Tab-separated table of C-alpha atoms in Angstrom:
chain	number	residue	atom	x	y	z
A	18	ALA	CA	1.536	18.298	1.159
A	19	GLN	CA	1.341	14.706	0.116
A	20	THR	CA	3.943	13.094	-2.107
A	21	VAL	CA	3.882	9.780	-3.915
A	22	THR	CA	7.109	8.085	-4.939
A	23	GLN	CA	7.501	5.313	-7.457
A	24	SER	CA	11.151	4.376	-7.576
A	25	GLN	CA	11.003	1.892	-10.453
A	26	PRO	CA	10.779	3.752	-13.770
A	27	GLU	CA	10.622	0.537	-15.788
A	28	MET	CA	10.097	-3.125	-15.081
A	29	SER	CA	9.653	-6.266	-17.100
A	30	VAL	CA	8.182	-9.643	-16.336
A	31	GLN	CA	7.755	-12.879	-18.207
A	32	GLU	CA	4.247	-13.840	-19.125
A	33	ALA	CA	2.579	-15.930	-16.384
A	34	GLU	CA	5.097	-14.773	-13.789
A	35	THR	CA	4.513	-12.480	-10.799
A	36	VAL	CA	5.757	-8.921	-10.493
A	37	THR	CA	5.594	-6.359	-7.703
A	38	LEU	CA	5.541	-2.609	-8.266
A	39	SER	CA	6.607	-0.370	-5.411
A	40	CYS	CA	5.068	2.815	-4.114
A	41	THR	CA	5.748	4.894	-1.049
A	42	TYR	CA	3.966	8.014	0.050
A	43	ASP	CA	4.337	10.727	2.594
A	44	THR	CA	1.436	12.211	4.506
A	45	SER	CA	0.475	13.423	7.923
A	46	GLU	CA	-3.118	12.360	7.364
A	47	ASN	CA	-4.608	9.339	9.098
A	48	ASN	CA	-7.606	8.797	6.836
A	49	TYR	CA	-6.922	8.466	3.156
A	50	TYR	CA	-7.219	6.259	0.109
A	51	LEU	CA	-4.596	4.735	-2.116
A	52	PHE	CA	-5.038	3.670	-5.706
A	53	TRP	CA	-3.249	1.959	-8.520
A	54	TYR	CA	-4.208	3.157	-11.977
A	55	LYS	CA	-3.166	1.490	-15.224
A	56	GLN	CA	-2.544	3.432	-18.443
A	57	PRO	CA	-2.075	1.170	-21.480
A	58	PRO	CA	-0.258	2.650	-24.480
A	59	SER	CA	-2.458	5.248	-26.182
A	60	ARG	CA	-5.424	4.259	-24.063
A	61	GLN	CA	-7.211	5.737	-21.126
A	62	MET	CA	-6.224	5.362	-17.529
A	63	ILE	CA	-8.296	2.874	-15.582
A	64	LEU	CA	-8.530	2.017	-11.929
A	65	VAL	CA	-6.870	-1.267	-11.004
A	66	ILE	CA	-7.345	-1.401	-7.273
A	67	ARG	CA	-7.944	0.831	-4.280
A	68	GLN	CA	-7.269	0.617	-0.564
A	69	GLU	CA	-8.858	2.462	2.325
A	70	ALA	CA	-6.262	3.385	4.932
A	71	TYR	CA	-8.535	2.427	7.814
A	72	LYS	CA	-8.770	-1.138	6.542
A	73	GLN	CA	-6.001	-3.452	7.641
A	74	GLN	CA	-6.906	-6.122	5.126
A	75	ASN	CA	-5.069	-5.798	1.848
A	76	ALA	CA	-7.281	-5.208	-1.192
A	77	THR	CA	-7.467	-7.870	-3.900
A	78	GLU	CA	-8.957	-7.744	-7.382
A	79	ASN	CA	-8.520	-11.015	-9.245
A	80	ARG	CA	-4.825	-11.210	-10.212
A	81	PHE	CA	-4.038	-7.867	-8.592
A	82	SER	CA	-3.333	-7.461	-4.901
A	83	VAL	CA	-1.657	-4.887	-2.732
A	84	ASN	CA	0.649	-4.982	0.240
A	85	PHE	CA	-0.387	-1.998	2.328
A	86	GLN	CA	1.971	-1.136	5.159
A	87	LYS	CA	0.498	1.937	6.812
A	88	ALA	CA	3.265	2.497	9.339
A	89	ALA	CA	5.895	2.274	6.627
A	90	LYS	CA	3.730	4.302	4.214
A	91	SER	CA	4.207	1.674	1.576
A	92	PHE	CA	1.676	0.485	-0.989
A	93	SER	CA	2.984	-2.077	-3.449
A	94	LEU	CA	1.043	-3.756	-6.236
A	95	LYS	CA	1.468	-7.439	-6.997
A	96	ILE	CA	0.384	-8.769	-10.361
A	97	SER	CA	0.117	-12.536	-10.498
A	98	ASP	CA	0.034	-14.646	-13.642
A	99	SER	CA	1.083	-11.645	-15.752
A	100	GLN	CA	-0.612	-11.316	-19.127
A	101	LEU	CA	0.410	-9.429	-22.233
A	102	GLY	CA	-2.493	-7.063	-21.669
A	103	ASP	CA	-0.917	-5.975	-18.403
A	104	THR	CA	1.713	-4.043	-20.375
A	105	ALA	CA	1.113	-0.433	-19.373
A	106	MET	CA	2.184	2.477	-17.213
A	107	TYR	CA	1.100	1.984	-13.634
A	108	PHE	CA	0.468	4.992	-11.431
A	109	CYS	CA	0.191	4.933	-7.692
A	110	ALA	CA	-2.099	7.632	-6.335
A	111	PHE	CA	-3.061	9.103	-2.972
A	112	MET	CA	-6.261	10.809	-1.958
A	113	LYS	CA	-6.954	12.440	1.367
A	114	HIS	CA	-10.267	11.614	2.967
A	115	LYS	CA	-12.463	14.659	2.919
A	116	VAL	CA	-16.211	14.996	3.252
A	117	GLY	CA	-17.476	17.016	0.318
A	118	GLY	CA	-15.210	19.465	-1.465
A	119	TYR	CA	-12.391	18.421	-3.696
A	120	GLN	CA	-10.440	15.395	-2.695
A	121	LYS	CA	-7.126	16.051	-4.360
A	122	VAL	CA	-5.555	13.043	-6.012
A	123	THR	CA	-1.762	13.041	-6.079
A	124	PHE	CA	-0.113	10.727	-8.573
A	125	GLY	CA	3.356	9.243	-8.695
A	126	ILE	CA	5.446	9.454	-11.860
A	127	GLY	CA	4.562	5.933	-12.875
A	128	THR	CA	6.242	2.599	-13.541
A	129	LYS	CA	6.366	1.282	-17.081
A	130	LEU	CA	5.667	-2.444	-17.042
A	131	GLN	CA	6.480	-4.632	-20.009
A	132	VAL	CA	5.162	-8.187	-20.088
A	133	ILE	CA	7.393	-10.371	-22.232
A	134	PRO	CA	5.905	-13.319	-24.132
B	9	ASP	CA	-22.822	5.447	-21.942
B	10	THR	CA	-19.397	4.723	-23.402
B	11	GLY	CA	-17.356	6.508	-20.756
B	12	VAL	CA	-15.470	9.790	-20.833
B	13	SER	CA	-14.895	11.077	-24.341
B	14	GLN	CA	-12.251	13.628	-25.319
B	15	ASN	CA	-11.760	15.447	-28.598
B	16	PRO	CA	-9.594	15.942	-30.471
B	17	ARG	CA	-7.266	13.109	-29.584
B	18	HIS	CA	-4.298	14.882	-31.107
B	19	LYS	CA	-3.694	18.517	-31.878
B	20	ILE	CA	-0.605	20.032	-33.460
B	21	THR	CA	-0.439	23.797	-33.459
B	22	LYS	CA	2.009	26.601	-33.907
B	23	ARG	CA	3.185	28.694	-31.013
B	24	GLY	CA	0.839	31.586	-30.375
B	25	GLN	CA	-2.291	29.892	-31.654
B	26	ASN	CA	-5.342	29.115	-29.544
B	27	VAL	CA	-6.577	25.585	-29.027
B	28	THR	CA	-9.701	24.138	-27.456
B	29	PHE	CA	-10.289	20.675	-26.102
B	30	ARG	CA	-13.642	19.153	-25.335
B	31	CYS	CA	-14.576	16.572	-22.740
B	32	ASP	CA	-17.859	14.702	-22.508
B	33	PRO	CA	-18.086	13.034	-19.098
B	34	ILE	CA	-20.192	10.101	-18.033
B	35	SER	CA	-23.678	11.545	-18.088
B	36	GLU	CA	-24.628	10.897	-14.477
B	37	HIS	CA	-21.324	12.179	-13.084
B	38	ASN	CA	-21.509	15.526	-11.339
B	39	ARG	CA	-17.795	16.225	-11.123
B	40	LEU	CA	-15.404	16.856	-13.964
B	41	TYR	CA	-11.653	17.281	-13.721
B	42	TRP	CA	-8.864	18.391	-15.987
B	43	TYR	CA	-5.353	17.051	-15.526
B	44	ARG	CA	-2.175	17.617	-17.459
B	45	GLN	CA	0.366	14.879	-18.032
B	46	THR	CA	3.808	15.529	-19.416
B	47	LEU	CA	6.252	12.889	-20.553
B	48	GLY	CA	7.639	10.908	-17.655
B	49	GLN	CA	5.262	12.404	-15.137
B	50	GLY	CA	2.020	11.450	-13.529
B	51	PRO	CA	-1.118	13.498	-14.085
B	52	GLU	CA	-1.165	16.926	-12.442
B	53	PHE	CA	-4.405	18.527	-11.361
B	54	LEU	CA	-5.518	21.631	-13.266
B	55	THR	CA	-9.107	22.321	-12.301
B	56	TYR	CA	-12.416	20.744	-11.429
B	57	PHE	CA	-16.131	21.405	-11.697
B	58	GLN	CA	-19.012	20.418	-9.507
B	59	ASN	CA	-21.875	20.486	-11.997
B	60	GLU	CA	-21.398	23.847	-13.795
B	61	ALA	CA	-19.402	25.554	-11.051
B	62	GLN	CA	-15.622	25.690	-11.318
B	63	LEU	CA	-14.611	25.153	-7.717
B	64	GLU	CA	-10.850	24.932	-7.740
B	65	LYS	CA	-7.967	25.853	-9.991
B	66	SER	CA	-4.360	24.815	-9.691
B	67	ARG	CA	-1.462	27.251	-9.798
B	68	LEU	CA	-0.534	25.417	-12.993
B	69	LEU	CA	-3.547	26.996	-14.678
B	70	SER	CA	-2.160	30.301	-15.924
B	71	ASP	CA	-4.386	33.090	-17.202
B	72	ARG	CA	-3.920	31.728	-20.720
B	73	PHE	CA	-5.990	28.725	-19.710
B	74	SER	CA	-9.744	28.814	-19.309
B	75	ALA	CA	-12.165	26.011	-18.648
B	76	GLU	CA	-15.924	25.990	-18.808
B	77	ARG	CA	-18.663	23.530	-18.174
B	78	PRO	CA	-21.904	25.137	-19.368
B	79	LYS	CA	-25.047	23.482	-18.064
B	80	GLY	CA	-22.979	21.011	-16.116
B	81	SER	CA	-22.549	18.680	-19.044
B	82	PHE	CA	-19.536	18.739	-21.378
B	83	SER	CA	-16.505	20.866	-20.622
B	84	THR	CA	-14.024	22.783	-22.735
B	85	LEU	CA	-10.450	23.673	-21.950
B	86	GLU	CA	-9.051	26.524	-23.999
B	87	ILE	CA	-5.412	27.497	-24.156
B	88	GLN	CA	-4.694	30.908	-25.623
B	89	ARG	CA	-1.387	31.989	-27.140
B	90	THR	CA	0.058	28.520	-26.827
B	91	GLU	CA	3.668	28.054	-25.814
B	92	GLN	CA	5.940	25.088	-26.378
B	93	GLY	CA	5.777	24.347	-22.671
B	94	ASP	CA	2.061	23.664	-23.076
B	95	SER	CA	2.843	20.508	-25.028
B	96	ALA	CA	1.356	17.698	-22.975
B	97	MET	CA	-1.471	15.229	-22.703
B	98	TYR	CA	-4.596	16.861	-21.319
B	99	LEU	CA	-6.701	14.363	-19.431
B	100	CYS	CA	-10.307	14.738	-18.473
B	101	ALA	CA	-11.916	12.668	-15.754
B	102	SER	CA	-15.318	12.547	-14.147
B	103	SER	CA	-16.794	11.132	-10.984
B	104	LEU	CA	-20.021	10.915	-9.070
B	105	VAL	CA	-19.814	12.311	-5.583
B	106	HIS	CA	-22.651	12.418	-3.131
B	107	THR	CA	-21.738	15.449	-1.058
B	108	ALA	CA	-23.865	14.240	1.818
B	109	PHE	CA	-22.076	10.932	1.843
B	110	GLN	CA	-19.770	10.651	4.760
B	111	GLY	CA	-16.601	9.375	3.263
B	112	GLY	CA	-16.065	7.118	0.288
B	113	ALA	CA	-13.337	7.191	-2.271
B	114	ASN	CA	-13.788	9.575	-5.155
B	115	VAL	CA	-12.930	7.221	-7.993
B	116	LEU	CA	-12.051	9.021	-11.189
B	117	THR	CA	-12.994	7.718	-14.631
B	118	PHE	CA	-10.558	9.063	-17.175
B	119	GLY	CA	-10.875	9.797	-20.859
B	120	ALA	CA	-8.190	8.785	-23.330
B	121	GLY	CA	-6.728	12.277	-23.339
B	122	SER	CA	-6.002	14.993	-25.871
B	123	ARG	CA	-2.365	15.257	-26.861
B	124	LEU	CA	-1.168	18.772	-27.655
B	125	THR	CA	2.016	19.454	-29.571
B	126	VAL	CA	3.061	23.083	-29.880
B	127	LEU	CA	5.654	23.710	-32.574
């Protein structure tokens, strides 16, 4: 079974600064996907960024980038130029590659990020 | 299409009562999922539908829970004889999966959730 570990329950960052959220996972699979989802207070969860395990290049989406270390099973999220709207719970998630059928998504327990003005 | 819609957003009920939640997915999405999220935890999978067929259920889904997706459109999640341990946020998500597609990430679009409080 896959597990996803987020070891930072809460973090804070000054507005305009950079913050990195950590995530490690455990799997015996070789093909899989990793995601970071953001859940703002009382709002729906949205996808921030995703990474295919077969790609060596780290994914980037505007101010969000990841550091994917497959051998170390590490998948950290870097938020640059933090904005107040980045305040949210951030969930790291793992999905095994599977053709058809249900691709189970396993979530970590989340990191609560507070951006301070 | 405004995304995945869930109703009601909040529900407070007494122990032993039945509750029903509704989820309206993105119209072109063929898959619909129910997750449960308790305080301090990430979402946990409950069940999913491919069109109108319920294809998988988690061990977390006791016999007091039932989910339906008639006609492959909206879905309902009913909890009978609620217990205090059922208090949680119930999240619905949908996705579009081409079963013939070799690979590709199944990206979930979530609703805002229905929060259940059982007194």
